[in-house]
Amino acid sequence: MPQLTLSAIESAGAIVARELAATPLVRHPLLDRAVGAEVLVKHEHLLPTGSFKVRGGVHLAARLTAAEEARGLVTCSTGNHAQSVAFAARLAGTHATIVMPRCSPQVKRDAVVALGADVVIHGATLGEAAAHARSIAVGRGAPSYVDTTDPRIILGHATGALELFREAAALDAVYVPVGSGTGAVGACLVRDALAPGCRVVGVQSSAAPAVWRSWRSGVVESAPATTRASGLATSNGYASTLPHLRAGLDDFVLVSDDDLDRAAGLLASYAQTVAEGAGAASLAGLLAAADRPRRVAVMCTGGNASADEIARLGAA
């Protein structure tokens, strides 16, 4: 597996750029006024599949082994990683099976099927879905399991931060949503190399605090994941991302699901952006800050809003 270095991220960036256009980095004056800071929004939700995670899929597709291509892929996800792996399989000309928990939004299930993958619904939580996906990967000729924190995935995700830091100078802080933590790890790695004076702040839902708890304690912990934001609904910390998060994040904050809805409302009203709950988390984290940075970037990581999320926007 590749090492998580700036050189590897730059190589991933060249691969991703062959398939995906760079996403816009935009200031929205009304949002600046509402927040009381200069806010640059990295519009990752405009990528194919509506999420930054497709970057990981594109890089994964280019780095699959011959055995992985021959046997196909299996993974678990509540939605955006699922679409990423389905996208990767289609690019590589192989097959993917995606195990999704029952809490996965229907719009994300449908999107995975549209990309040509098989969807298996199993379990009430992402952890239960993960265990089932791993069981499918057992045995001769079984598909290869793709972990959400596979280094090839992390390097692909990091290319969004690479674009950001190459374009934006003198940022005081970058806020990044945290599910498994791959996007935040990528932001920390690129920041360390290109903008060491910039703070990276992770944001997670208080209704799914497993990774936040792990970050605080230094050991992998579990916690109930009852959040409405499917992209943040992780019930366990991740051993592979935890050391990088502890070494790289300057802060890690929890916000409520209502905070996520309020941030999504601001993005819709003042940045012409419909974000899913996880995609609005970075702005929610910024709004929760007592001392707001003067010049800050927020990663709008996903736009696959469920019908319920869109209804809550309409009711706001």
Coordinates of C-alpha atoms in Angstrom, one line a residue:
M1 CA 0.0 0.0 0.0
P2 CA 1.3 3.5 -0.7
Q3 CA 2.6 5.8 2.0
L4 CA 0.7 8.9 3.1
T5 CA 3.1 11.5 1.9
L6 CA 2.9 14.8 -0.1
S7 CA 4.5 13.1 -3.0
A8 CA 1.9 10.4 -3.1
I9 CA -0.9 13.0 -2.8
E10 CA 0.6 14.9 -5.7
S11 CA 0.7 11.7 -7.7
A12 CA -2.9 11.0 -6.8
G13 CA -3.8 14.6 -7.8
A14 CA -2.5 13.9 -11.3
I15 CA -4.6 10.8 -11.6
V16 CA -7.7 12.4 -10.2
A17 CA -7.3 15.5 -12.5
R18 CA -7.5 13.2 -15.6
E19 CA -11.1 12.3 -14.6
L20 CA -12.4 15.1 -12.5
A21 CA -12.3 18.9 -12.8
A22 CA -11.1 21.0 -9.9
T23 CA -14.0 22.1 -7.7
P24 CA -14.7 25.8 -7.2
L25 CA -13.4 27.7 -4.2
V26 CA -15.8 30.6 -3.8
R27 CA -16.5 33.5 -1.4
H28 CA -20.1 34.3 -0.9
P29 CA -20.6 37.9 0.4
L30 CA -23.9 37.2 2.2
L31 CA -22.3 34.2 3.9
D32 CA -19.3 36.3 5.0
R33 CA -21.7 38.8 6.5
A34 CA -23.7 36.1 8.3
V35 CA -20.6 34.4 9.7
G36 CA -18.6 37.5 10.5
A37 CA -15.5 36.3 8.7
E38 CA -14.1 35.8 5.2
V39 CA -15.3 32.3 4.3
L40 CA -14.1 30.4 1.3
V41 CA -16.4 27.5 0.4
K42 CA -14.7 24.5 -1.3
H43 CA -17.7 23.1 -3.4
E44 CA -16.8 19.4 -3.3
H45 CA -20.5 18.6 -3.7
L46 CA -20.3 19.5 -7.4
L47 CA -18.2 16.4 -8.2
P48 CA -19.7 13.4 -9.9
T49 CA -21.6 11.4 -7.2
G50 CA -22.2 14.6 -5.3
S51 CA -19.4 14.1 -2.9
F52 CA -15.7 14.5 -2.3
K53 CA -15.4 10.8 -1.9
V54 CA -15.4 10.1 -5.6
R55 CA -11.8 11.4 -5.6
G56 CA -10.9 8.3 -3.6
G57 CA -12.7 6.1 -6.1
V58 CA -10.9 7.5 -9.0
H59 CA -7.5 7.0 -7.4
L60 CA -8.5 3.5 -6.2
A61 CA -9.5 2.5 -9.7
A62 CA -6.0 3.4 -11.0
R63 CA -4.3 1.5 -8.2
L64 CA -6.3 -1.8 -8.1
T65 CA -4.2 -4.9 -8.3
A66 CA -4.9 -7.5 -11.0
A67 CA -6.4 -9.8 -8.4
E68 CA -8.8 -7.0 -7.2
E69 CA -9.9 -6.3 -10.8
A70 CA -10.5 -10.0 -11.5
R71 CA -12.4 -10.7 -8.2
G72 CA -14.3 -7.5 -7.9
L73 CA -14.8 -5.3 -4.8
V74 CA -17.0 -5.3 -1.8
T75 CA -17.4 -2.5 0.8
C76 CA -19.8 -1.0 3.3
S77 CA -21.1 2.5 3.5
T78 CA -24.1 4.7 4.3
G79 CA -23.8 6.2 0.8
N80 CA -21.0 8.4 -0.4
H81 CA -18.2 5.9 0.0
A82 CA -20.5 3.4 -1.6
Q83 CA -20.9 5.6 -4.7
S84 CA -17.1 6.1 -4.7
V85 CA -16.3 2.4 -4.8
A86 CA -19.1 1.8 -7.4
F87 CA -17.6 4.6 -9.5
A88 CA -14.2 3.0 -9.1
A89 CA -15.4 -0.4 -10.2
R90 CA -17.1 1.1 -13.3
L91 CA -13.9 2.9 -14.2
A92 CA -11.8 -0.2 -13.8
G93 CA -14.3 -2.5 -15.6
T94 CA -14.9 -4.7 -12.6
H95 CA -17.9 -5.4 -10.3
A96 CA -18.8 -4.0 -6.9
T97 CA -21.1 -5.1 -4.1
I98 CA -22.0 -2.5 -1.5
V99 CA -23.4 -3.4 1.9
M100 CA -25.5 -0.6 3.3
P101 CA -27.2 -0.4 6.7
R102 CA -31.0 0.1 6.9
C103 CA -30.5 3.8 7.8
S104 CA -29.0 4.6 4.4
P105 CA -31.0 7.2 2.5
Q106 CA -32.9 5.8 -0.4
V107 CA -31.5 8.4 -2.8
K108 CA -28.0 7.1 -2.0
R109 CA -29.0 3.5 -2.5
D110 CA -30.5 4.4 -5.9
A111 CA -27.3 6.2 -6.9
V112 CA -25.2 3.2 -6.1
V113 CA -27.4 1.0 -8.3
A114 CA -27.3 3.5 -11.1
L115 CA -23.5 3.2 -11.1
G116 CA -23.8 -0.5 -11.8
A117 CA -23.1 -2.0 -8.3
D118 CA -25.2 -4.4 -6.4
V119 CA -26.6 -3.2 -3.1
V120 CA -27.1 -5.4 -0.1
I121 CA -29.1 -3.9 2.8
H122 CA -27.9 -5.4 6.1
G123 CA -27.9 -4.3 9.7
A124 CA -29.1 -1.3 11.7
T125 CA -25.7 0.3 11.9
L126 CA -22.6 0.9 9.8
G127 CA -20.7 -1.5 12.0
E128 CA -23.1 -4.3 11.4
A129 CA -23.0 -3.6 7.6
A130 CA -19.2 -3.6 7.8
A131 CA -19.1 -7.0 9.4
H132 CA -21.4 -8.5 6.8
A133 CA -19.3 -7.0 4.0
R134 CA -16.2 -8.5 5.4
S135 CA -17.9 -11.9 5.5
I136 CA -18.7 -11.6 1.8
A137 CA -14.9 -11.1 1.2
V138 CA -14.0 -14.5 2.7
G139 CA -13.2 -17.5 0.6
R140 CA -11.5 -18.4 -2.7
G141 CA -12.6 -16.1 -5.5
A142 CA -14.5 -13.8 -3.2
P143 CA -14.5 -10.1 -3.9
S144 CA -11.8 -7.9 -2.3
Y145 CA -12.9 -5.9 0.7
V146 CA -12.2 -2.1 0.3
D147 CA -11.9 -0.4 3.7
T148 CA -13.1 3.2 3.8
T149 CA -9.7 4.1 5.2
D150 CA -7.7 2.3 2.6
P151 CA -4.5 4.4 1.9
R152 CA -5.5 4.6 -1.8
I153 CA -8.8 6.1 -0.7
I154 CA -7.2 8.6 1.7
L155 CA -4.7 9.8 -1.0
G156 CA -7.6 10.4 -3.4
H157 CA -9.5 12.3 -0.8
A158 CA -6.5 14.4 0.0
T159 CA -6.5 15.8 -3.5
G160 CA -9.3 18.2 -2.6
A161 CA -7.1 19.7 0.1
L162 CA -4.3 19.9 -2.3
E163 CA -6.4 22.0 -4.7
L164 CA -7.5 24.2 -1.7
F165 CA -4.1 25.0 -0.3
R166 CA -2.6 25.6 -3.8
E167 CA -5.3 28.1 -4.6
A168 CA -5.9 29.8 -1.2
A169 CA -3.1 31.7 0.5
A170 CA -2.9 32.8 4.1
L171 CA -5.8 30.8 5.5
D172 CA -6.2 31.0 9.3
A173 CA -8.2 27.8 9.5
V174 CA -9.8 25.0 7.5
Y175 CA -12.9 23.2 8.9
V176 CA -13.5 19.6 7.7
P177 CA -16.3 17.2 8.5
V178 CA -15.3 13.9 10.1
G179 CA -16.9 10.6 9.5
S180 CA -14.1 8.0 9.2
G181 CA -11.7 10.9 9.1
T182 CA -10.1 10.4 5.7
G183 CA -10.8 13.9 4.5
A184 CA -9.5 15.4 7.7
V185 CA -6.3 13.3 7.5
G186 CA -5.8 14.5 3.9
A187 CA -6.3 18.1 5.0
C188 CA -3.7 17.7 7.8
L189 CA -1.1 16.1 5.5
V190 CA -1.4 18.8 2.9
R191 CA -1.5 21.6 5.5
D192 CA 1.7 20.3 7.1
A193 CA 3.6 20.5 3.8
L194 CA 2.1 23.6 2.2
A195 CA 0.6 25.8 4.9
P196 CA 1.9 24.9 8.4
G197 CA 0.5 28.0 10.0
C198 CA -3.1 27.1 9.1
R199 CA -5.3 25.3 11.8
V200 CA -7.3 22.3 10.7
V201 CA -10.5 21.7 12.7
G202 CA -12.5 18.5 12.5
V203 CA -16.3 18.5 13.0
Q204 CA -18.5 15.6 14.0
S205 CA -22.1 15.3 15.0
S206 CA -22.7 15.0 18.8
A207 CA -25.2 12.2 17.9
A208 CA -22.3 10.1 16.5
P209 CA -19.2 11.0 18.5
A210 CA -17.1 7.8 18.3
V211 CA -14.2 9.3 16.3
W212 CA -14.3 12.4 18.5
R213 CA -14.1 10.3 21.6
S214 CA -11.3 8.2 20.1
W215 CA -9.4 11.4 19.3
R216 CA -9.7 12.6 22.9
S217 CA -8.7 9.4 24.5
G218 CA -6.1 8.1 22.0
V219 CA -7.7 4.7 21.8
V220 CA -10.4 3.4 19.4
E221 CA -13.8 3.9 21.0
S222 CA -17.4 3.1 20.1
A223 CA -20.5 5.2 20.6
P224 CA -24.1 5.1 19.4
A225 CA -24.7 6.7 16.0
T226 CA -28.1 8.3 16.0
T227 CA -27.4 11.3 13.9
R228 CA -29.7 12.3 11.1
A229 CA -26.6 13.0 8.9
S230 CA -25.8 9.7 7.2
G231 CA -22.4 10.8 6.2
L232 CA -21.4 11.2 9.8
A233 CA -23.1 8.1 11.1
T234 CA -20.0 6.1 12.3
S235 CA -20.3 4.1 15.5
N236 CA -16.6 3.3 15.9
G237 CA -13.3 5.0 15.7
Y238 CA -10.8 3.9 13.1
A239 CA -7.3 2.7 14.0
S240 CA -5.8 3.7 10.7
T241 CA -6.9 7.3 10.8
L242 CA -6.7 8.0 14.5
P243 CA -2.9 8.6 14.8
H244 CA -3.0 11.1 11.9
L245 CA -6.0 12.9 13.4
R246 CA -4.4 13.1 16.8
A247 CA -1.2 14.4 15.3
G248 CA -2.7 16.8 12.8
L249 CA -6.0 18.2 14.0
D250 CA -5.7 21.5 16.0
D251 CA -9.2 21.0 17.3
F252 CA -12.1 18.7 17.0
V253 CA -15.6 19.9 17.8
L254 CA -19.0 18.4 18.2
V255 CA -22.2 20.0 16.8
S256 CA -25.8 19.0 17.2
D257 CA -27.9 17.8 14.3
D258 CA -29.9 21.0 14.6
D259 CA -26.7 22.9 14.2
L260 CA -26.1 20.9 11.0
D261 CA -29.6 21.9 9.7
R262 CA -29.0 25.6 10.5
A263 CA -25.7 25.5 8.7
A264 CA -27.3 23.8 5.7
G265 CA -29.9 26.6 5.7
L266 CA -27.2 29.2 5.6
L267 CA -25.5 27.5 2.7
A268 CA -28.8 27.3 0.8
S269 CA -29.8 30.9 1.5
Y270 CA -26.4 32.6 1.2
A271 CA -24.2 30.3 -0.9
Q272 CA -26.8 28.9 -3.4
T273 CA -25.8 25.4 -2.2
V274 CA -27.9 22.5 -1.2
A275 CA -25.7 20.4 1.2
E276 CA -26.4 17.2 3.0
G277 CA -25.9 17.2 6.8
A278 CA -22.3 16.0 6.6
G279 CA -21.6 18.6 3.8
A280 CA -22.8 21.4 6.1
A281 CA -20.8 20.2 9.1
S282 CA -17.7 22.3 8.5
L283 CA -19.8 25.5 8.4
A284 CA -21.6 24.3 11.6
G285 CA -18.3 23.9 13.3
L286 CA -17.2 27.3 12.3
L287 CA -20.4 28.9 13.6
A288 CA -19.9 27.1 16.9
A289 CA -16.4 28.7 17.3
A290 CA -16.3 31.4 20.0
D291 CA -13.3 33.1 18.3
R292 CA -13.9 32.9 14.5
P293 CA -10.8 33.0 12.2
R294 CA -10.5 36.1 10.0
R295 CA -10.0 34.1 6.8
V296 CA -11.2 30.5 6.8
A297 CA -12.2 27.7 4.4
V298 CA -15.0 25.2 4.8
M299 CA -15.2 22.0 2.9
C300 CA -18.7 21.4 1.6
T301 CA -18.1 17.7 1.1
G302 CA -21.5 16.4 -0.1
G303 CA -24.7 17.5 -1.7
N304 CA -26.7 14.2 -1.6
A305 CA -29.4 15.6 0.6
S306 CA -32.2 13.2 1.5
A307 CA -35.9 14.1 1.1
D308 CA -36.0 14.7 4.8
E309 CA -33.1 17.1 4.8
I310 CA -34.6 19.0 1.9
A311 CA -37.9 19.2 3.7
R312 CA -36.2 20.6 6.8
L313 CA -34.6 23.3 4.6
G314 CA -38.0 24.2 3.2
A315 CA -39.4 24.5 6.8
A316 CA -36.5 26.7 8.0

